[in-house]
XYZ file of C-alpha atoms in Angstrom:
162
model
C -66.478 -49.915 72.139
C -68.420 -52.705 73.863
C -67.842 -55.052 70.928
C -64.116 -54.326 70.927
C -63.865 -54.915 74.670
C -65.840 -58.144 74.380
C -63.600 -59.405 71.552
C -60.467 -58.639 73.579
C -61.914 -60.354 76.643
C -62.735 -63.485 74.619
C -59.504 -63.301 72.576
C -61.440 -63.026 69.296
C -60.023 -61.670 66.060
C -62.093 -58.961 64.426
C -62.160 -57.672 60.885
C -64.406 -54.773 59.917
C -65.374 -54.513 56.268
C -67.154 -51.576 54.651
C -68.466 -53.077 51.412
C -68.215 -51.297 48.043
C -70.610 -48.396 47.762
C -70.536 -44.739 46.911
C -70.797 -42.538 49.999
C -71.756 -38.945 50.589
C -69.649 -36.556 52.677
C -71.384 -37.406 55.979
C -71.041 -41.163 55.419
C -67.361 -40.749 54.555
C -66.813 -38.770 57.768
C -68.489 -41.532 59.798
C -66.426 -44.230 58.072
C -63.222 -42.260 58.700
C -64.072 -41.936 62.403
C -64.737 -45.660 62.636
C -61.462 -46.335 60.825
C -59.502 -44.168 63.280
C -61.052 -45.899 66.293
C -60.333 -49.335 64.850
C -56.741 -48.363 63.994
C -56.199 -47.154 67.574
C -57.505 -50.497 68.806
C -55.379 -52.491 66.348
C -58.396 -53.893 64.521
C -58.153 -54.301 60.725
C -60.643 -52.260 58.698
C -61.134 -52.776 54.973
C -62.851 -49.752 53.500
C -64.016 -50.577 49.981
C -66.099 -47.404 49.612
C -65.845 -44.646 47.068
C -66.542 -40.959 47.387
C -67.818 -38.798 44.563
C -64.416 -37.158 44.084
C -62.467 -40.425 43.787
C -61.777 -41.789 40.331
C -61.625 -45.425 41.457
C -61.879 -47.712 44.432
C -58.501 -47.806 46.136
C -58.657 -51.428 47.319
C -60.134 -52.743 44.061
C -59.119 -50.321 41.280
C -60.764 -52.498 38.608
C -64.189 -51.967 40.237
C -66.085 -49.699 37.845
C -68.871 -47.495 39.185
C -70.680 -47.602 35.827
C -70.627 -51.323 35.086
C -70.238 -53.000 38.497
C -73.056 -51.366 40.470
C -76.788 -51.927 40.533
C -77.172 -48.526 42.210
C -74.906 -46.287 44.305
C -75.156 -48.577 47.328
C -75.112 -52.071 45.854
C -72.768 -53.927 43.548
C -74.288 -56.059 40.812
C -73.150 -59.583 39.910
C -69.960 -58.355 38.242
C -69.065 -56.049 41.125
C -69.848 -58.778 43.641
C -67.538 -61.137 41.799
C -64.648 -58.634 41.953
C -65.318 -57.780 45.598
C -65.625 -61.437 46.632
C -62.392 -62.366 44.859
C -60.499 -59.535 46.575
C -61.940 -60.248 50.027
C -61.316 -63.999 49.659
C -57.689 -63.311 48.711
C -57.286 -60.995 51.698
C -58.773 -63.564 54.087
C -56.633 -66.354 52.685
C -53.447 -64.279 53.020
C -54.182 -62.930 56.507
C -56.099 -65.628 58.380
C -55.709 -69.328 59.002
C -59.156 -70.866 58.557
C -59.762 -74.568 58.977
C -61.180 -76.297 55.903
C -64.552 -77.842 56.743
C -65.812 -78.338 53.193
C -65.685 -82.127 53.327
C -67.702 -82.397 56.542
C -71.132 -83.855 55.729
C -73.307 -80.986 56.986
C -71.064 -78.276 55.537
C -70.854 -80.087 52.187
C -74.635 -80.442 52.056
C -75.176 -76.753 52.857
C -72.426 -75.677 50.440
C -73.783 -77.767 47.575
C -77.299 -76.441 48.199
C -76.059 -72.857 48.305
C -74.068 -73.392 45.123
C -77.215 -74.542 43.317
C -79.204 -71.527 44.562
C -76.440 -69.110 43.561
C -76.047 -70.780 40.164
C -79.795 -70.425 39.493
C -79.715 -66.770 40.547
C -76.705 -66.055 38.330
C -78.321 -67.833 35.379
C -81.418 -65.661 35.777
C -79.282 -62.514 36.066
C -77.281 -63.397 32.953
C -80.454 -64.269 31.021
C -82.002 -60.921 31.968
C -78.765 -59.109 31.056
C -78.627 -60.852 27.661
C -82.249 -59.908 26.968
C -81.649 -56.278 27.997
C -78.531 -56.059 25.833
C -80.385 -57.457 22.836
C -83.375 -55.189 23.417
C -81.070 -52.162 23.650
C -79.735 -53.055 20.206
C -83.263 -53.482 18.896
C -82.836 -57.195 18.225
C -85.451 -59.811 18.996
C -83.854 -62.555 21.074
C -85.773 -65.658 21.986
C -85.244 -67.379 25.331
C -83.264 -70.257 23.845
C -80.554 -68.013 22.400
C -80.458 -65.884 25.544
C -80.131 -69.049 27.642
C -77.184 -70.235 25.537
C -75.485 -66.849 25.980
C -76.228 -67.023 29.698
C -74.725 -70.495 30.086
C -71.611 -69.500 28.163
C -71.052 -66.386 30.279
C -71.914 -68.131 33.525
C -69.262 -70.795 33.541
C -66.344 -68.534 32.739
C -66.480 -66.174 35.743
C -68.505 -68.325 38.111
C -66.023 -71.180 38.109
C -63.449 -68.852 39.658
C -65.608 -68.579 42.787
C -65.545 -72.324 43.476
C -62.526 -73.514 45.402
């Protein structure tokens, strides 16, 4: 409650987000309690979690527990892309953020982060292409896997850049 009181005192807007993950019964109970407290306080709470008995994620129905998760607690690249797109849309529709992208320091940091993310995604896609080929029993050399990676990368990744 201290955080809520502090935010009210300073006239700060809060948004609590429970990122996509599969939760056990105890974790769901805790999340539900937090959600009730936040609702009583008028604080938005986005609960992207899934319980074992749910067929899909209510806020992002297209999120697939078999293809979009690295493990039960972490989304993979594809899940992160779906989650990020949904959260970005929510933020855009519900908050009025100032655009600082053209400010020198922000632009420098953004461009640097973009390059780091792009390199990480390229490595992920290359590894995924190799795993897919290996699963089929095919020998794939790095050049072909890299071409596949670059093709896949620029389709979904471009949607993250505003």
